[in-house]
mmCIF file with all atom_site columns, C-alpha atoms in Angstrom:
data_model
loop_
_atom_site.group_PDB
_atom_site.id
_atom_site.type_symbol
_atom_site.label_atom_id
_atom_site.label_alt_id
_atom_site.label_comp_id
_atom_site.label_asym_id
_atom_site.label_entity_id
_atom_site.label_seq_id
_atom_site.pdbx_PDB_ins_code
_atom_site.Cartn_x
_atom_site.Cartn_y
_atom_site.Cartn_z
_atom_site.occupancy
_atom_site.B_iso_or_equiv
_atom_site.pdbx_formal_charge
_atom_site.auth_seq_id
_atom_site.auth_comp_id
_atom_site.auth_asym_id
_atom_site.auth_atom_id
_atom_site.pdbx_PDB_model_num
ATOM 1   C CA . UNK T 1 1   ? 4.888   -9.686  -8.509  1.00 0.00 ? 1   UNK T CA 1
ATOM 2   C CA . UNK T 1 2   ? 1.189   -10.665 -7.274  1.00 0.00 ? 2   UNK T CA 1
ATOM 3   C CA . UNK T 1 3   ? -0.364  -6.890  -6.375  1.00 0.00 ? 3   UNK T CA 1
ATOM 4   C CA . UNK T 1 4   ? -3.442  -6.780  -4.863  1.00 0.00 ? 4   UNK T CA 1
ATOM 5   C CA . UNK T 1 5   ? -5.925  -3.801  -5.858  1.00 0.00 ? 5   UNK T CA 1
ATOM 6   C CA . UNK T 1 6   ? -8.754  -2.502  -3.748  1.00 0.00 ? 6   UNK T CA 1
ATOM 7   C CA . UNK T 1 7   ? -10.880 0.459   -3.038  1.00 0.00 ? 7   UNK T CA 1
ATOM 8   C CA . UNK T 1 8   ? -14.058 1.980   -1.595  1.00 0.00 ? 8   UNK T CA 1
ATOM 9   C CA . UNK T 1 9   ? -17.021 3.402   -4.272  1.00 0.00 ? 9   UNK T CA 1
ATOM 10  C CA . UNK T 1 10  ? -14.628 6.830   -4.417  1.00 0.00 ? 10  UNK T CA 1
ATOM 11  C CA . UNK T 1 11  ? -11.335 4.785   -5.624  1.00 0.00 ? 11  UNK T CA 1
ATOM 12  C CA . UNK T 1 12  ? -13.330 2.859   -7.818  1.00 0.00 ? 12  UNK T CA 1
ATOM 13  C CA . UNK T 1 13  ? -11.924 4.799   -11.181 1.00 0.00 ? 13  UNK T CA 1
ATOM 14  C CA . UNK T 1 14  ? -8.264  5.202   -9.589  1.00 0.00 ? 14  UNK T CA 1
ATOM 15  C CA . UNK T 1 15  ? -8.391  1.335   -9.113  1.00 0.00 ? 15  UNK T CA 1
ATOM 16  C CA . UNK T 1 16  ? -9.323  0.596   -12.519 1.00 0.00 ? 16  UNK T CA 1
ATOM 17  C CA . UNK T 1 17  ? -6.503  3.087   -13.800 1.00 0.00 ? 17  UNK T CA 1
ATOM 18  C CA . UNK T 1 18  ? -4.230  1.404   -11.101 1.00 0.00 ? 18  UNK T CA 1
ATOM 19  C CA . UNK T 1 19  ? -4.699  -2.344  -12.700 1.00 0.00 ? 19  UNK T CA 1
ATOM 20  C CA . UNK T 1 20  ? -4.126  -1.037  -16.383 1.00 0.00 ? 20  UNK T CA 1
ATOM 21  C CA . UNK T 1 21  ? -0.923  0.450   -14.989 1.00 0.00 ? 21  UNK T CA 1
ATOM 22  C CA . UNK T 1 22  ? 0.057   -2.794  -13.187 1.00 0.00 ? 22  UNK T CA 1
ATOM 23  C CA . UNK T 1 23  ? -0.398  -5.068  -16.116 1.00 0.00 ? 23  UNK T CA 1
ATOM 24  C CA . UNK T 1 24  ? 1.469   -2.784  -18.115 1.00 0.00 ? 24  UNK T CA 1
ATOM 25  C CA . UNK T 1 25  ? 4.198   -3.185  -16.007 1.00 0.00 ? 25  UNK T CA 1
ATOM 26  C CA . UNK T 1 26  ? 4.129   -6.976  -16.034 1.00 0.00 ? 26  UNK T CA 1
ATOM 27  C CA . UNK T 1 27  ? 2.613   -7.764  -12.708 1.00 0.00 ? 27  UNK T CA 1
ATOM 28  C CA . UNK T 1 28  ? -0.249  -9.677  -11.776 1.00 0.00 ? 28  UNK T CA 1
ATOM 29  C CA . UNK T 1 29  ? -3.257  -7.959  -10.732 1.00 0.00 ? 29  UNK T CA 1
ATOM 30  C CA . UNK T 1 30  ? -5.689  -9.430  -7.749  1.00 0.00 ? 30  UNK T CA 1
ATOM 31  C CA . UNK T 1 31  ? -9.147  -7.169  -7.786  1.00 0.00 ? 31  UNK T CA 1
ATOM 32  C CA . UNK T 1 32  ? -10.474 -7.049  -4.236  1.00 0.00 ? 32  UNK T CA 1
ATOM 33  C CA . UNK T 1 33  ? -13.028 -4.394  -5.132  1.00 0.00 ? 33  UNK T CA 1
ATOM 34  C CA . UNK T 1 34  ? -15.502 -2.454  -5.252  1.00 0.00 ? 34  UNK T CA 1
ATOM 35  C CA . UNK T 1 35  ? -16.539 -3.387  -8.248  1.00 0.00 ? 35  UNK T CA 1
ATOM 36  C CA . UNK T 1 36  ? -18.530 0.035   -9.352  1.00 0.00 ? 36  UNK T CA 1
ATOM 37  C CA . UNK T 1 37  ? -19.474 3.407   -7.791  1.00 0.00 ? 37  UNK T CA 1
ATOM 38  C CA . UNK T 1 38  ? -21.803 1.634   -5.510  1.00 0.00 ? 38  UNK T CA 1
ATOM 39  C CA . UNK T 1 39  ? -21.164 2.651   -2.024  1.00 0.00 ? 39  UNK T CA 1
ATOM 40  C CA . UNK T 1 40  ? -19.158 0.090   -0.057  1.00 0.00 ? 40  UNK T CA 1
ATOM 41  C CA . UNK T 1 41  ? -17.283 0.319   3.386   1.00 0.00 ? 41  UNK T CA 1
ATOM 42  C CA . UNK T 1 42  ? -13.437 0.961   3.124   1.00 0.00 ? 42  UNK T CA 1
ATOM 43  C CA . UNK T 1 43  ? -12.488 -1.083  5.836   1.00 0.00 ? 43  UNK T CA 1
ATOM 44  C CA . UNK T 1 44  ? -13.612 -4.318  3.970   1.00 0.00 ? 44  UNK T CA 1
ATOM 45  C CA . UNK T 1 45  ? -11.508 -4.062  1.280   1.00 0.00 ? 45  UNK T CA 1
ATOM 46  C CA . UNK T 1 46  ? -8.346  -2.653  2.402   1.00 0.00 ? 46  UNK T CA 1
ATOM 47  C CA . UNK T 1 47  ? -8.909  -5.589  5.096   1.00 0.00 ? 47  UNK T CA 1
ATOM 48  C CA . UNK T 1 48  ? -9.169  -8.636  2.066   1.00 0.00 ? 48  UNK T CA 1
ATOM 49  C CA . UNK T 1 49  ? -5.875  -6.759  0.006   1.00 0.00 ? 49  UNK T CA 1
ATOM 50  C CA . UNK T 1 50  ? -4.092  -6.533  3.055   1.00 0.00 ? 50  UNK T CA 1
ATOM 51  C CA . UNK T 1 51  ? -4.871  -9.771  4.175   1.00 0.00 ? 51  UNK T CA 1
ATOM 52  C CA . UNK T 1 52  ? -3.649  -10.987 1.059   1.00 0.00 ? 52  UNK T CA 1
ATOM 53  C CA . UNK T 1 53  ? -0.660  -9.806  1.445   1.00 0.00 ? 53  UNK T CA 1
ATOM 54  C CA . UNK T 1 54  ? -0.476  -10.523 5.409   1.00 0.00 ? 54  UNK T CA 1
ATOM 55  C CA . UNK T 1 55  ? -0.902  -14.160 4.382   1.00 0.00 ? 55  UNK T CA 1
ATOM 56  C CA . UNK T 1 56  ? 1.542   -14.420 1.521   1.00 0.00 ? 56  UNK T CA 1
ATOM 57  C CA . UNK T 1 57  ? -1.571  -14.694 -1.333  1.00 0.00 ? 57  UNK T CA 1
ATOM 58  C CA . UNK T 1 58  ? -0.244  -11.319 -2.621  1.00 0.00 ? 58  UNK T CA 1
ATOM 59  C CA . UNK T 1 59  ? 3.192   -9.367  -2.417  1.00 0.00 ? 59  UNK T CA 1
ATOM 60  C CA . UNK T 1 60  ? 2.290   -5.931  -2.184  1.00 0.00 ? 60  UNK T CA 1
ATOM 61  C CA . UNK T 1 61  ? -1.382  -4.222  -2.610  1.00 0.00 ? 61  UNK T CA 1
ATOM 62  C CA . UNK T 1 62  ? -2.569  -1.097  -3.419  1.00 0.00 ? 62  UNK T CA 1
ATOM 63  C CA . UNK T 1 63  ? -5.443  0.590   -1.795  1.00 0.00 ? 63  UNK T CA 1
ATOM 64  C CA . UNK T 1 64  ? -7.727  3.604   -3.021  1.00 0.00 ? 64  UNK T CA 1
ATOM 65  C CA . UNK T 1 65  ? -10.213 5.802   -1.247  1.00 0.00 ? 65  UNK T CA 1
ATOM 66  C CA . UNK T 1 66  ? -11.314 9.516   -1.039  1.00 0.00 ? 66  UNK T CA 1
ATOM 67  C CA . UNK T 1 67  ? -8.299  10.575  0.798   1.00 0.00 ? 67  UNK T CA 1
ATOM 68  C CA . UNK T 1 68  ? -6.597  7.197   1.390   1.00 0.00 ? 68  UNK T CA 1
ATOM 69  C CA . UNK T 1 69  ? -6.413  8.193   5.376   1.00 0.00 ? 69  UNK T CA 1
ATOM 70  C CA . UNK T 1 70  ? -9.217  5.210   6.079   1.00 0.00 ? 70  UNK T CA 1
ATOM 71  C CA . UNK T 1 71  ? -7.588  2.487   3.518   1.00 0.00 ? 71  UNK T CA 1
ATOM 72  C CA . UNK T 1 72  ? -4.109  3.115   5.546   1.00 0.00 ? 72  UNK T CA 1
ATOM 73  C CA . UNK T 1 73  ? -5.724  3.296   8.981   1.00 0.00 ? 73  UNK T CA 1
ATOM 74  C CA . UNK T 1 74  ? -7.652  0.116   8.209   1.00 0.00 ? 74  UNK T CA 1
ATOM 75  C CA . UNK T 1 75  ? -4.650  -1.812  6.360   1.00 0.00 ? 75  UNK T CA 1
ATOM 76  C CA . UNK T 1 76  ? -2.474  -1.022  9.267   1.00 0.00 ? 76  UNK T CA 1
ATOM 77  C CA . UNK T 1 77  ? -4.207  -3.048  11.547  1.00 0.00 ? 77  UNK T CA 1
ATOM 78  C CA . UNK T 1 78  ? -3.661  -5.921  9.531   1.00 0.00 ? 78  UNK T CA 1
ATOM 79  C CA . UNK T 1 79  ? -0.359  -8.052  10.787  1.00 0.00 ? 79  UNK T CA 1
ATOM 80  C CA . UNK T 1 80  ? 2.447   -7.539  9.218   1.00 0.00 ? 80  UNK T CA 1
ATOM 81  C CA . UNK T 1 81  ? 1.274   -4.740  6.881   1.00 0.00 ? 81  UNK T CA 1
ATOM 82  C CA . UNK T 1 82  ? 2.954   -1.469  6.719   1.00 0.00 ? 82  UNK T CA 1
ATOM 83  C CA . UNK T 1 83  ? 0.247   0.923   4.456   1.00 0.00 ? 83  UNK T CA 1
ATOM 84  C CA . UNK T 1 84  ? 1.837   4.289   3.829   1.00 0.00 ? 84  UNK T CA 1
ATOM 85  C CA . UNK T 1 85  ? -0.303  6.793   1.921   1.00 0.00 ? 85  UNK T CA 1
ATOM 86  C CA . UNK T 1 86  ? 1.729   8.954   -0.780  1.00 0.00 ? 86  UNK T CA 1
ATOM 87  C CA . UNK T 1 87  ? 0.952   11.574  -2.603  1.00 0.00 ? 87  UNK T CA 1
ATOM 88  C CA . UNK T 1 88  ? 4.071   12.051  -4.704  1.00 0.00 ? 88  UNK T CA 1
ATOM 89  C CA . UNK T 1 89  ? 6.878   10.102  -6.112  1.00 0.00 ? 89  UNK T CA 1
ATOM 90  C CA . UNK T 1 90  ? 8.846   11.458  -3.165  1.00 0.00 ? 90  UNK T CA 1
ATOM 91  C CA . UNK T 1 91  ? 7.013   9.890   -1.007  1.00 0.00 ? 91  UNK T CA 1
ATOM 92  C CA . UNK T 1 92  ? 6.372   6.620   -2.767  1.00 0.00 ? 92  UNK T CA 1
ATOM 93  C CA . UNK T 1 93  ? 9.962   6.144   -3.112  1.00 0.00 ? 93  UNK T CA 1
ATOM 94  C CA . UNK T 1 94  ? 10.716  6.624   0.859   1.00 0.00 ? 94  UNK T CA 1
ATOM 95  C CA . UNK T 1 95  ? 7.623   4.463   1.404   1.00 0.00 ? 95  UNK T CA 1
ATOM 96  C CA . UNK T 1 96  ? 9.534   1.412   -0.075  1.00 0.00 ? 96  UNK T CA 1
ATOM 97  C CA . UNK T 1 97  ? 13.023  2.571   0.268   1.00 0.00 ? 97  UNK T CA 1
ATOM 98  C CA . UNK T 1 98  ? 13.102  3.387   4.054   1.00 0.00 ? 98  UNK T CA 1
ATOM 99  C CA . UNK T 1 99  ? 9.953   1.758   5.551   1.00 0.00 ? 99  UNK T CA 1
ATOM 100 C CA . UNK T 1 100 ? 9.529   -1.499  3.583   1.00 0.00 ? 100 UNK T CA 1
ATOM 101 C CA . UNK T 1 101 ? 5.787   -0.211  3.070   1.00 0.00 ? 101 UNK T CA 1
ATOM 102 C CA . UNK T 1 102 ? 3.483   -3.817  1.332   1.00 0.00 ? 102 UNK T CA 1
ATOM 103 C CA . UNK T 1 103 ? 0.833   -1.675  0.399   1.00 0.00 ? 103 UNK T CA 1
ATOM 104 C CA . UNK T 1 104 ? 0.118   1.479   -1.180  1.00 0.00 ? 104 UNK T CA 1
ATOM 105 C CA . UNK T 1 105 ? -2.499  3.918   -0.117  1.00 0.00 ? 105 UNK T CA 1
ATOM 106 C CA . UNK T 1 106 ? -4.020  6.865   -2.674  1.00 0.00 ? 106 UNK T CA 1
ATOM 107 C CA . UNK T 1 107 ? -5.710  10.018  -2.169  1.00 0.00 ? 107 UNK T CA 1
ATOM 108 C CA . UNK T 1 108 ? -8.431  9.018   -5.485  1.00 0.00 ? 108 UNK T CA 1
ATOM 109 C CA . UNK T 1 109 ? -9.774  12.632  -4.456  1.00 0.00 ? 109 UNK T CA 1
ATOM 110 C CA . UNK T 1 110 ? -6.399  14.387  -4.945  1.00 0.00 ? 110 UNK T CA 1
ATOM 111 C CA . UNK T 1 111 ? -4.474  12.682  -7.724  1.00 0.00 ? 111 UNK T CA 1
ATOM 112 C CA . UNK T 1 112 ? -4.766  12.978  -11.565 1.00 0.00 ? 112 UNK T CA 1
ATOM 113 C CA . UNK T 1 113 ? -4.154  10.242  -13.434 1.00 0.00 ? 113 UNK T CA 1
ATOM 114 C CA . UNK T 1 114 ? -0.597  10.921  -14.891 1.00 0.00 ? 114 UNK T CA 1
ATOM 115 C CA . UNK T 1 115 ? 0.749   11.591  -11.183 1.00 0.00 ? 115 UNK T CA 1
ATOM 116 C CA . UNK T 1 116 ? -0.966  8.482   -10.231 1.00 0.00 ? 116 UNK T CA 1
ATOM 117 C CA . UNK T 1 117 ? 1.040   6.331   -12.758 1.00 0.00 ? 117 UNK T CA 1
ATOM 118 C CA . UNK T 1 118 ? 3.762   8.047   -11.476 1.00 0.00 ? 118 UNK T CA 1
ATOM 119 C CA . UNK T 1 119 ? 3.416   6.902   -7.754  1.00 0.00 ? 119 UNK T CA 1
ATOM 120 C CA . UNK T 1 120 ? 2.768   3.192   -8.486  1.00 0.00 ? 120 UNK T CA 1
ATOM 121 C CA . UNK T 1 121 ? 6.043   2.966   -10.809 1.00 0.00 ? 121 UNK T CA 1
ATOM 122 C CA . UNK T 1 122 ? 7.769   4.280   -8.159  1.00 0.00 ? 122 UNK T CA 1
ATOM 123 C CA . UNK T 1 123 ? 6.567   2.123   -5.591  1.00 0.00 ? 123 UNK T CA 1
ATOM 124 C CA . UNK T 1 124 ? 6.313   -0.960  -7.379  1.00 0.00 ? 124 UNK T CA 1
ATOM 125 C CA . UNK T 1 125 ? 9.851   -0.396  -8.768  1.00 0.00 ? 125 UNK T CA 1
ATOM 126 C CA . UNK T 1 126 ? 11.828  0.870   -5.662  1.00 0.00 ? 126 UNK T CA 1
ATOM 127 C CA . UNK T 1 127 ? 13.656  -2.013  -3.549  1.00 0.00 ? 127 UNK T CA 1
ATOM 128 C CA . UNK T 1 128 ? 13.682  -1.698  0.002   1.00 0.00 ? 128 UNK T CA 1
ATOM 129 C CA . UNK T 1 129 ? 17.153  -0.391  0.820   1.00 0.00 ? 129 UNK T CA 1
ATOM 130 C CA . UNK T 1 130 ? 17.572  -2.156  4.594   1.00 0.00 ? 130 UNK T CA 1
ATOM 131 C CA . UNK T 1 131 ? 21.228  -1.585  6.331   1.00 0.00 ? 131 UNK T CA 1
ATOM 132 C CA . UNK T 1 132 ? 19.756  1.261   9.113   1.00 0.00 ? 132 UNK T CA 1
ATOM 133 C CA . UNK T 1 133 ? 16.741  1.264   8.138   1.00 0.00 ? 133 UNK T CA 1
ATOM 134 C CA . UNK T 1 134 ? 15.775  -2.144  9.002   1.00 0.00 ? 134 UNK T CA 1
ATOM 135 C CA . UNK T 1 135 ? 16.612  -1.735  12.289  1.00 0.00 ? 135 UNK T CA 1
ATOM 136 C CA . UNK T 1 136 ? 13.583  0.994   12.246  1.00 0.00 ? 136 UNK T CA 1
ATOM 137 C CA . UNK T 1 137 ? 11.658  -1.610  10.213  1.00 0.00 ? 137 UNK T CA 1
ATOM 138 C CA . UNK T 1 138 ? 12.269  -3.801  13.095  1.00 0.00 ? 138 UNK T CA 1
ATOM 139 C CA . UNK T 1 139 ? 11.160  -1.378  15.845  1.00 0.00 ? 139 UNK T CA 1
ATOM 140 C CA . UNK T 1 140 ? 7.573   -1.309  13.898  1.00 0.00 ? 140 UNK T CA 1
ATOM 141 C CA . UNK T 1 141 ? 7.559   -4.655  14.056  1.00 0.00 ? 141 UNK T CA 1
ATOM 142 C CA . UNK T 1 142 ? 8.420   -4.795  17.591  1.00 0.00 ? 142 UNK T CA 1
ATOM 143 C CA . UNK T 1 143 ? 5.496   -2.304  18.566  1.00 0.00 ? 143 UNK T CA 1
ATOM 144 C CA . UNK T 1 144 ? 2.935   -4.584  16.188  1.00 0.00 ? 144 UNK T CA 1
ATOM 145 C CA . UNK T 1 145 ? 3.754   -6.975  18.580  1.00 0.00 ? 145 UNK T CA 1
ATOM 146 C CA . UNK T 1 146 ? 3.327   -5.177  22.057  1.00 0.00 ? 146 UNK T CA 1
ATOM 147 C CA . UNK T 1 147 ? 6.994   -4.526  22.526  1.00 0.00 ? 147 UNK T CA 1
ATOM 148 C CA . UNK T 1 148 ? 9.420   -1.433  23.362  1.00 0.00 ? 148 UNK T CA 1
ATOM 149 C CA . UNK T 1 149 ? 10.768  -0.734  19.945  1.00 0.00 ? 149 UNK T CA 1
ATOM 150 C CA . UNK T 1 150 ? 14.125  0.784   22.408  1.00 0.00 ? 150 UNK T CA 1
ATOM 151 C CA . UNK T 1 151 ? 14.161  -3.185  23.204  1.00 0.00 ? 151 UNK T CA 1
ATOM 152 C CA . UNK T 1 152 ? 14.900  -4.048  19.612  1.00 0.00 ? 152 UNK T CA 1
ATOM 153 C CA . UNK T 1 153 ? 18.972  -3.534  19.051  1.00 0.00 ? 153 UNK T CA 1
ATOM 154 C CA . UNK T 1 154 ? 19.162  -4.477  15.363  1.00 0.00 ? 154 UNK T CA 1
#
């Protein structure tokens, strides 16, 4: 898979832990930024990763910031994209497995580096499982696009 990577100046070392851990793994790695500690605004990155992935340049991104609240707000907005921030593995794994979540947000602030590893293996590994829970993926999609998601039977 093509992941994209991106983060404000407080994700910066998360991000750079993040890419080792995707290579690793085999993937491709797309860096968005930031590109050092320098301060940067969150909503431009999580905007170009998400966009990315919106358009089909990317298949799933992963986002980074203080408490990863602004990269998921921001990467929501973004058609198409479903951000979820996780914490845990738990969490992670629902992300993909119930909600079809594209891109991955992190708490930089909150996470050491081993749980962090953790989170993206998870994510990047766990299939979406669809049958009910498409329908719900559906519904999201429905309000993205100014609909009643009690319109949307399947």
């Amino acid at each position: 898979m093509k992941i994209a990577v991106g983060c404000d100046h407080r994700g910066y070392e998360i991000k750079e832990k993040i890419k080792a851990i995707i290579n690793e793994l085999g993937h491709e790695c797309v860096d968005f930024g930031a590109q050092d500690n320098e301060p940067v605004d969150y909503p431009d990155t999580a905007y170009a990763a998400a966009n990315a992935v919106s358009t089909k340049q990317a298949d799933r991104a992963i986002l980074a910031c203080a408490t990863g609240i602004g990269m998921s707000m921001a990467a929501n907005k973004v058609h198409g994209i479903r951000a979820a921030l996780c914490h845990d593995e738990l969490t992670a794994q629902a992300s993909r497995g119930h909600n079809d979540s594209n891109v991955l947000c992190l708490p930089a602030d909150q996470l050491g580096e081993s749980l962090v590893r953790k989170i993206v293996e998870v994510w990047l590994n766990t299939d979406f499982q669809g049958g009910r829970h498409q329908r719900r993926v559906n519904k999201i999609q429905a309000i993205e696009d100014g609909k009643d998601p009690k319109e949307v039977n399947s």
